[in-house]
Amino acid sequence: MVTTTTISGVDLELRSDWSVGIGGSTWTCGERLCEYVARHPDEFRCRRILELGSGTGLVGLFIAKVVPEASVMVTDLPDHVGLLEENVKRNGGAVTARALDWERDDEIPGAFDIVVATECAYHPRLHAPLVGALARACGPGVRCFVGITKSDTTLDFFDRVISAGLEYRLLEGDSYFGLLEIRRQVDFYREPRTEVVRLWTQCWENRGEAVVCTQCGEDLLRPEDWVEAAAATIEASTGSRDDVVACACGALFCSEACRKGADMHRLLCVGHRDADDPLVRFKTRLADDDVVEDADTLILAAAWLATGAPWPRHHENGGVVVVSAWVSELWKLLGELPGTAHRTATDFGELLSFVRSRAVHLERPHPLCRVCRDAYLHGEILPESLREGLVRKYKPDPDMTDDHALSWILAAPDEFFEPVRLVALCFLDVRRAATPTCAVAWAPAEGRFVVARLDDRCVGGGGGGGNETVGRIEEEEEEEKDVELLLARARLEDRWDDIEELLAGQESPAALYELSRVAGWRGDWNLALERLRDAVERAPEDPTIAAAWKSATSFFPYVLREDDVKIPFVPSLERYLDGRIAVAKNALDAEACGRMVALVEARARAVGWSTSRHYSVPTTDVPVGDVPELLDWFNTQLATRLFPLLEATFQVPAASLRVIDAFFVKYSPDAQRDLPLHEDQAQYSLTIAMNPAVDYEGGGTYFPHLGRPEPLNVDVGGVIAFDGALLHGGYPTRRGTRYILAVFTHSCIEEEC
């Protein structure tokens, strides 16, 4: 049966079919989510949207109608897909339909910005697979909108959401309907939460960069407010806003409820006090040079006193506390607070020591980072005032054009915006060990900070005079002498000096292999190959070592073709940045490049694309060595085209060049569309265009030091050669699919190679 459904003035033609089950009809939950979309279209504009359990496709099709700039994928069980495809044809829009079984499909079909689902948690047996699908889809920054019927959704669903490392909050609802926003937790908790963090503050020196709610820690400044906030006082920039509640003392809250619930703030508020009041003088004193480094500790200690918390029975460091003059001075100013009776300046010094040892630091990206990344990825135009403000405050070089500066800021906002920094008191037992035992994070769904015990990772850590390096080897700890454990921790944090120290003098194959990897990470590729050769000679049957040796020696000139090296090639080059970048158009045969694309796609259909080979800057790729015909073709290109091109570009002998890594990369809007700014782990790098430029929109290699906002791009068969230490990134591909071949190389002394 085909009916016309009208929601918020938008008509949809939908066929219902009860033969496929309960999903073959439309339900009130879906209509309520559609109404939310109609009221908040900007939240969905230019986003990649996945709908789970689409049924008739109501929500996904409605989003496509209201927000045509969005791309939508509607999914359901295989026997529902026919109904979905029929309704997609009836209504049109940028919508695709495909099968997705939460219990059987381990992978989400692509990368998405928003996930929507309604009436999917009505039965307990659906909770585990639904939460599993949400967890797989919910990467950093992804928002999930889940509509539920309150009478049908049990607490088991919410428990599973929290246990999966997600958090939820109620966006809107009534006695029947609830719309939840679900996100990834700030950090993944290995064990259930064990204690509330009651005392926290935004770091003193961070307050000029970002503004957060004094009670709950949520970001307050919207992008359009930021320019004014950067140039004026907090009061001036927010005084006219109706969504921020300001106290006379300058504290800001996201709501009246937060202001009323802020016990700590009330006890330390100075808005109603005279300038000579001791507490006013205390807060003023925190900005002085001799105190400012301890301002966060002092605020938390004052909060401890103000809330009347029990005095700590002992301070962390033991011994005698030496009380400085400024500690005594500030203690006198705090003398009227609760909890100070019968205490002395020495007691206050002990409290400060205790607070320092228990302070746990938390960072999250500045709210403008997401705004800039969205603009960069989707080609969105920022408000003019925001563009001007960004350029005025953050232009890297005064001689740079405004467009160039803005493109750099949008491509790498983390380099320009200070993160939001908070510090909280943690009441768990934090050992002075190589790995702290807890983490702290803000949980919006619960309206509080929470602490979790962890097995082997933590957000921040504190002790003594300030933060300690997470995972640092403490020689004085006798219980941490297990070499394998220390090695594992050193590997996790790329502490190469510690790895070499732990393995010094060892000549076992495993140690040599580990030391080979360390040498490669350091950029000493000759030593890396030498150590790997020694390892494979000692253990030729070891599968890991043998595979590494095979990979390292699978490229020309180790695979030598005498006929290939006799073919001359003199490339025509366009040079940039004093020869650190060179572009060679039509360097490789376009038809052959197309054949290689077909080979790689065939291989990927069989075993999939890799997304985790590179730790710091992962790509969606296939290693060249995994496709034999591609490897043969590539070795021919190395001998006849690519090494001669590098020789002409950097004046290094072609015979000295060696490949460190080579991999086939795929960019597309519905998966990986760009690559952040980074430096390669290579001496010389190559980016080779493997398909025609007409196949995609956007793309290219962006070099911020090049002096222009546009990326460098070449058509199929073209090559960009550049210094591997040069900052660069993959510019967003906004339509179609772009394929490149990335090659990392170095030059060695011939007799050592």
Short mmCIF file of N, CA and C in Angstrom, two decimals, residues 481-584:
data_model
loop_
_atom_site.label_atom_id
_atom_site.label_comp_id
_atom_site.label_asym_id
_atom_site.label_seq_id
_atom_site.Cartn_x
_atom_site.Cartn_y
_atom_site.Cartn_z
N LYS A 481 59.93 -4.22 37.34
CA LYS A 481 61.18 -4.66 36.72
C LYS A 481 60.95 -5.68 35.61
N ASP A 482 59.75 -5.99 35.30
CA ASP A 482 59.48 -6.95 34.24
C ASP A 482 59.80 -6.32 32.89
N VAL A 483 60.84 -6.81 32.21
CA VAL A 483 61.33 -6.18 30.99
C VAL A 483 60.26 -6.21 29.90
N GLU A 484 59.55 -7.31 29.76
CA GLU A 484 58.55 -7.40 28.72
C GLU A 484 57.44 -6.37 28.92
N LEU A 485 57.06 -6.15 30.19
CA LEU A 485 56.03 -5.15 30.47
C LEU A 485 56.55 -3.76 30.14
N LEU A 486 57.79 -3.48 30.53
CA LEU A 486 58.37 -2.17 30.23
C LEU A 486 58.52 -1.97 28.73
N LEU A 487 58.91 -3.02 28.02
CA LEU A 487 59.01 -2.92 26.56
C LEU A 487 57.66 -2.61 25.94
N ALA A 488 56.63 -3.31 26.42
CA ALA A 488 55.30 -3.09 25.87
C ALA A 488 54.87 -1.64 26.08
N ARG A 489 55.13 -1.10 27.24
CA ARG A 489 54.75 0.28 27.51
C ARG A 489 55.58 1.25 26.69
N ALA A 490 56.86 0.95 26.54
CA ALA A 490 57.72 1.84 25.74
C ALA A 490 57.28 1.83 24.28
N ARG A 491 56.89 0.67 23.75
CA ARG A 491 56.40 0.59 22.38
C ARG A 491 55.13 1.40 22.22
N LEU A 492 54.24 1.30 23.20
CA LEU A 492 52.95 2.00 23.13
C LEU A 492 53.15 3.50 22.98
N GLU A 493 54.21 4.04 23.61
CA GLU A 493 54.41 5.48 23.62
C GLU A 493 55.60 5.91 22.76
N ASP A 494 56.12 5.01 21.91
CA ASP A 494 57.22 5.35 21.00
C ASP A 494 58.43 5.90 21.74
N ARG A 495 58.73 5.34 22.90
CA ARG A 495 59.91 5.79 23.65
C ARG A 495 61.10 4.95 23.20
N TRP A 496 61.72 5.41 22.10
CA TRP A 496 62.75 4.62 21.44
C TRP A 496 64.00 4.48 22.29
N ASP A 497 64.39 5.54 23.01
CA ASP A 497 65.58 5.45 23.86
C ASP A 497 65.42 4.36 24.90
N ASP A 498 64.22 4.27 25.49
CA ASP A 498 63.98 3.25 26.51
C ASP A 498 64.04 1.85 25.91
N ILE A 499 63.51 1.69 24.69
CA ILE A 499 63.56 0.38 24.04
C ILE A 499 65.00 -0.03 23.80
N GLU A 500 65.80 0.89 23.27
CA GLU A 500 67.21 0.56 23.00
C GLU A 500 67.97 0.25 24.29
N GLU A 501 67.66 0.99 25.35
CA GLU A 501 68.33 0.74 26.63
C GLU A 501 67.96 -0.63 27.18
N LEU A 502 66.68 -0.99 27.07
CA LEU A 502 66.24 -2.28 27.58
C LEU A 502 66.82 -3.45 26.79
N LEU A 503 67.07 -3.24 25.50
CA LEU A 503 67.56 -4.31 24.63
C LEU A 503 69.06 -4.24 24.38
N ALA A 504 69.76 -3.31 25.05
CA ALA A 504 71.19 -3.13 24.81
C ALA A 504 71.96 -4.43 25.06
N GLY A 505 72.80 -4.77 24.09
CA GLY A 505 73.65 -5.95 24.23
C GLY A 505 72.98 -7.26 23.86
N GLN A 506 71.69 -7.26 23.64
CA GLN A 506 71.00 -8.50 23.27
C GLN A 506 71.14 -8.76 21.78
N GLU A 507 71.36 -10.02 21.42
CA GLU A 507 71.53 -10.39 20.02
C GLU A 507 70.57 -11.49 19.60
N SER A 508 69.51 -11.67 20.35
CA SER A 508 68.51 -12.64 19.94
C SER A 508 67.79 -12.11 18.71
N PRO A 509 67.22 -12.99 17.89
CA PRO A 509 66.49 -12.51 16.70
C PRO A 509 65.37 -11.53 17.05
N ALA A 510 64.65 -11.82 18.13
CA ALA A 510 63.55 -10.93 18.51
C ALA A 510 64.06 -9.54 18.88
N ALA A 511 65.19 -9.49 19.61
CA ALA A 511 65.76 -8.19 19.99
C ALA A 511 66.27 -7.44 18.77
N LEU A 512 66.93 -8.14 17.87
CA LEU A 512 67.43 -7.49 16.66
C LEU A 512 66.28 -6.96 15.80
N TYR A 513 65.22 -7.74 15.73
CA TYR A 513 64.06 -7.28 14.96
C TYR A 513 63.46 -6.02 15.59
N GLU A 514 63.35 -6.02 16.93
CA GLU A 514 62.82 -4.84 17.62
C GLU A 514 63.73 -3.63 17.39
N LEU A 515 65.03 -3.84 17.48
CA LEU A 515 65.98 -2.74 17.27
C LEU A 515 65.96 -2.25 15.83
N SER A 516 65.67 -3.15 14.90
CA SER A 516 65.53 -2.75 13.50
C SER A 516 64.35 -1.80 13.34
N ARG A 517 63.24 -2.12 14.00
CA ARG A 517 62.07 -1.25 13.93
C ARG A 517 62.36 0.12 14.54
N VAL A 518 63.09 0.12 15.66
CA VAL A 518 63.44 1.40 16.30
C VAL A 518 64.29 2.25 15.35
N ALA A 519 65.25 1.63 14.70
CA ALA A 519 66.09 2.37 13.76
C ALA A 519 65.26 2.96 12.63
N GLY A 520 64.28 2.20 12.14
CA GLY A 520 63.41 2.73 11.10
C GLY A 520 62.58 3.90 11.57
N TRP A 521 62.06 3.80 12.81
CA TRP A 521 61.29 4.93 13.36
C TRP A 521 62.15 6.18 13.48
N ARG A 522 63.43 6.00 13.78
CA ARG A 522 64.33 7.15 13.92
C ARG A 522 64.76 7.72 12.57
N GLY A 523 64.49 7.01 11.49
CA GLY A 523 64.93 7.46 10.19
C GLY A 523 66.30 6.97 9.79
N ASP A 524 66.87 6.02 10.55
CA ASP A 524 68.17 5.44 10.18
C ASP A 524 67.89 4.13 9.44
N TRP A 525 67.51 4.26 8.15
CA TRP A 525 67.04 3.10 7.41
C TRP A 525 68.17 2.13 7.06
N ASN A 526 69.40 2.61 6.91
CA ASN A 526 70.52 1.70 6.67
C ASN A 526 70.72 0.77 7.86
N LEU A 527 70.72 1.35 9.07
CA LEU A 527 70.88 0.54 10.27
C LEU A 527 69.69 -0.40 10.44
N ALA A 528 68.49 0.07 10.10
CA ALA A 528 67.30 -0.77 10.22
C ALA A 528 67.44 -2.02 9.36
N LEU A 529 67.91 -1.84 8.12
CA LEU A 529 68.05 -2.99 7.23
C LEU A 529 69.16 -3.92 7.71
N GLU A 530 70.25 -3.34 8.22
CA GLU A 530 71.35 -4.16 8.72
C GLU A 530 70.89 -5.04 9.89
N ARG A 531 70.16 -4.45 10.82
CA ARG A 531 69.67 -5.23 11.97
C ARG A 531 68.65 -6.27 11.54
N LEU A 532 67.81 -5.93 10.57
CA LEU A 532 66.83 -6.89 10.09
C LEU A 532 67.53 -8.05 9.38
N ARG A 533 68.60 -7.75 8.63
CA ARG A 533 69.37 -8.81 7.97
C ARG A 533 69.98 -9.76 9.00
N ASP A 534 70.53 -9.19 10.08
CA ASP A 534 71.10 -10.03 11.14
C ASP A 534 70.03 -10.90 11.78
N ALA A 535 68.83 -10.33 11.97
CA ALA A 535 67.75 -11.10 12.60
C ALA A 535 67.32 -12.27 11.73
N VAL A 536 67.17 -12.02 10.43
CA VAL A 536 66.70 -13.09 9.55
C VAL A 536 67.77 -14.16 9.36
N GLU A 537 69.05 -13.79 9.44
CA GLU A 537 70.11 -14.80 9.35
C GLU A 537 70.09 -15.73 10.56
N ARG A 538 69.71 -15.18 11.73
CA ARG A 538 69.66 -15.99 12.95
C ARG A 538 68.36 -16.80 13.04
N ALA A 539 67.28 -16.29 12.46
CA ALA A 539 65.99 -16.99 12.58
C ALA A 539 65.25 -16.91 11.25
N PRO A 540 65.74 -17.61 10.23
CA PRO A 540 65.09 -17.53 8.92
C PRO A 540 63.68 -18.10 8.90
N GLU A 541 63.34 -18.94 9.88
CA GLU A 541 62.02 -19.56 9.90
C GLU A 541 60.99 -18.75 10.70
N ASP A 542 61.46 -17.72 11.41
CA ASP A 542 60.52 -16.91 12.18
C ASP A 542 59.58 -16.19 11.22
N PRO A 543 58.26 -16.42 11.31
CA PRO A 543 57.34 -15.86 10.30
C PRO A 543 57.30 -14.33 10.30
N THR A 544 57.36 -13.71 11.46
CA THR A 544 57.30 -12.24 11.53
C THR A 544 58.55 -11.62 10.92
N ILE A 545 59.71 -12.14 11.31
CA ILE A 545 60.97 -11.60 10.80
C ILE A 545 61.10 -11.88 9.31
N ALA A 546 60.72 -13.10 8.89
CA ALA A 546 60.82 -13.44 7.47
C ALA A 546 59.90 -12.55 6.63
N ALA A 547 58.70 -12.29 7.13
CA ALA A 547 57.77 -11.43 6.39
C ALA A 547 58.31 -10.01 6.28
N ALA A 548 58.92 -9.50 7.36
CA ALA A 548 59.49 -8.15 7.32
C ALA A 548 60.65 -8.07 6.33
N TRP A 549 61.49 -9.12 6.29
CA TRP A 549 62.61 -9.14 5.35
C TRP A 549 62.13 -9.22 3.90
N LYS A 550 61.12 -10.06 3.69
CA LYS A 550 60.56 -10.18 2.34
C LYS A 550 59.98 -8.85 1.87
N SER A 551 59.27 -8.15 2.78
CA SER A 551 58.70 -6.86 2.42
C SER A 551 59.78 -5.84 2.11
N ALA A 552 60.85 -5.83 2.92
CA ALA A 552 61.90 -4.83 2.74
C ALA A 552 62.70 -5.05 1.46
N THR A 553 62.75 -6.29 0.99
CA THR A 553 63.59 -6.60 -0.17
C THR A 553 62.77 -6.99 -1.40
N SER A 554 61.52 -6.61 -1.42
CA SER A 554 60.68 -6.99 -2.56
C SER A 554 60.68 -5.94 -3.66
N PHE A 555 61.40 -4.82 -3.43
CA PHE A 555 61.41 -3.74 -4.40
C PHE A 555 62.76 -3.65 -5.11
N PHE A 556 62.74 -3.07 -6.29
CA PHE A 556 63.97 -2.77 -7.01
C PHE A 556 64.87 -1.90 -6.12
N PRO A 557 66.19 -2.12 -6.05
CA PRO A 557 67.00 -3.00 -6.89
C PRO A 557 67.19 -4.41 -6.35
N TYR A 558 66.58 -4.78 -5.20
CA TYR A 558 66.73 -6.14 -4.71
C TYR A 558 66.09 -7.12 -5.69
N VAL A 559 65.04 -6.68 -6.35
CA VAL A 559 64.45 -7.45 -7.44
C VAL A 559 65.00 -6.80 -8.71
N LEU A 560 66.06 -7.33 -9.25
CA LEU A 560 66.83 -6.65 -10.30
C LEU A 560 66.42 -7.13 -11.68
N ARG A 561 66.20 -6.17 -12.56
CA ARG A 561 65.94 -6.47 -13.97
C ARG A 561 66.95 -5.69 -14.79
N GLU A 562 67.91 -6.36 -15.35
CA GLU A 562 68.96 -5.69 -16.11
C GLU A 562 68.39 -4.91 -17.28
N ASP A 563 67.36 -5.47 -17.94
CA ASP A 563 66.79 -4.79 -19.11
C ASP A 563 66.14 -3.46 -18.73
N ASP A 564 65.54 -3.43 -17.54
CA ASP A 564 64.82 -2.24 -17.14
C ASP A 564 65.74 -1.04 -16.97
N VAL A 565 66.89 -1.26 -16.34
CA VAL A 565 67.74 -0.13 -15.99
C VAL A 565 68.39 0.50 -17.20
N LYS A 566 68.31 -0.11 -18.36
CA LYS A 566 68.94 0.44 -19.56
C LYS A 566 68.03 1.41 -20.30
N ILE A 567 66.74 1.53 -19.86
CA ILE A 567 65.81 2.42 -20.56
C ILE A 567 65.99 3.84 -20.03
N PRO A 568 66.41 4.80 -20.85
CA PRO A 568 66.65 6.15 -20.34
C PRO A 568 65.34 6.90 -20.08
N PHE A 569 65.36 7.78 -19.09
CA PHE A 569 64.20 8.62 -18.80
C PHE A 569 64.70 9.96 -18.28
N VAL A 570 64.36 11.01 -18.98
CA VAL A 570 64.73 12.37 -18.56
C VAL A 570 63.43 13.13 -18.32
N PRO A 571 63.02 13.27 -17.07
CA PRO A 571 61.72 13.88 -16.80
C PRO A 571 61.75 15.39 -16.99
N SER A 572 60.59 15.94 -17.34
CA SER A 572 60.40 17.38 -17.39
C SER A 572 59.73 17.79 -16.08
N LEU A 573 60.39 18.65 -15.33
CA LEU A 573 59.96 18.93 -13.97
C LEU A 573 59.54 20.39 -13.78
N GLU A 574 58.48 20.58 -12.98
CA GLU A 574 58.13 21.90 -12.46
C GLU A 574 58.55 21.91 -10.99
N ARG A 575 59.40 22.88 -10.61
CA ARG A 575 59.97 22.87 -9.27
C ARG A 575 59.35 23.95 -8.40
N TYR A 576 59.25 23.64 -7.08
CA TYR A 576 58.69 24.57 -6.11
C TYR A 576 59.53 24.52 -4.84
N LEU A 577 59.42 25.58 -4.04
CA LEU A 577 60.08 25.66 -2.74
C LEU A 577 61.57 25.31 -2.84
N ASP A 578 62.25 26.02 -3.73
CA ASP A 578 63.70 25.83 -3.89
C ASP A 578 64.08 24.38 -4.15
N GLY A 579 63.25 23.70 -4.94
CA GLY A 579 63.57 22.33 -5.33
C GLY A 579 63.13 21.27 -4.36
N ARG A 580 62.45 21.63 -3.27
CA ARG A 580 61.99 20.61 -2.32
C ARG A 580 60.75 19.88 -2.82
N ILE A 581 60.10 20.43 -3.84
CA ILE A 581 58.94 19.80 -4.48
C ILE A 581 59.15 19.85 -5.98
N ALA A 582 58.82 18.77 -6.66
CA ALA A 582 58.87 18.74 -8.12
C ALA A 582 57.66 17.99 -8.65
N VAL A 583 57.11 18.48 -9.75
CA VAL A 583 55.95 17.86 -10.38
C VAL A 583 56.34 17.39 -11.77
N ALA A 584 56.05 16.13 -12.08
CA ALA A 584 56.31 15.57 -13.40
C ALA A 584 54.98 15.07 -13.97
#
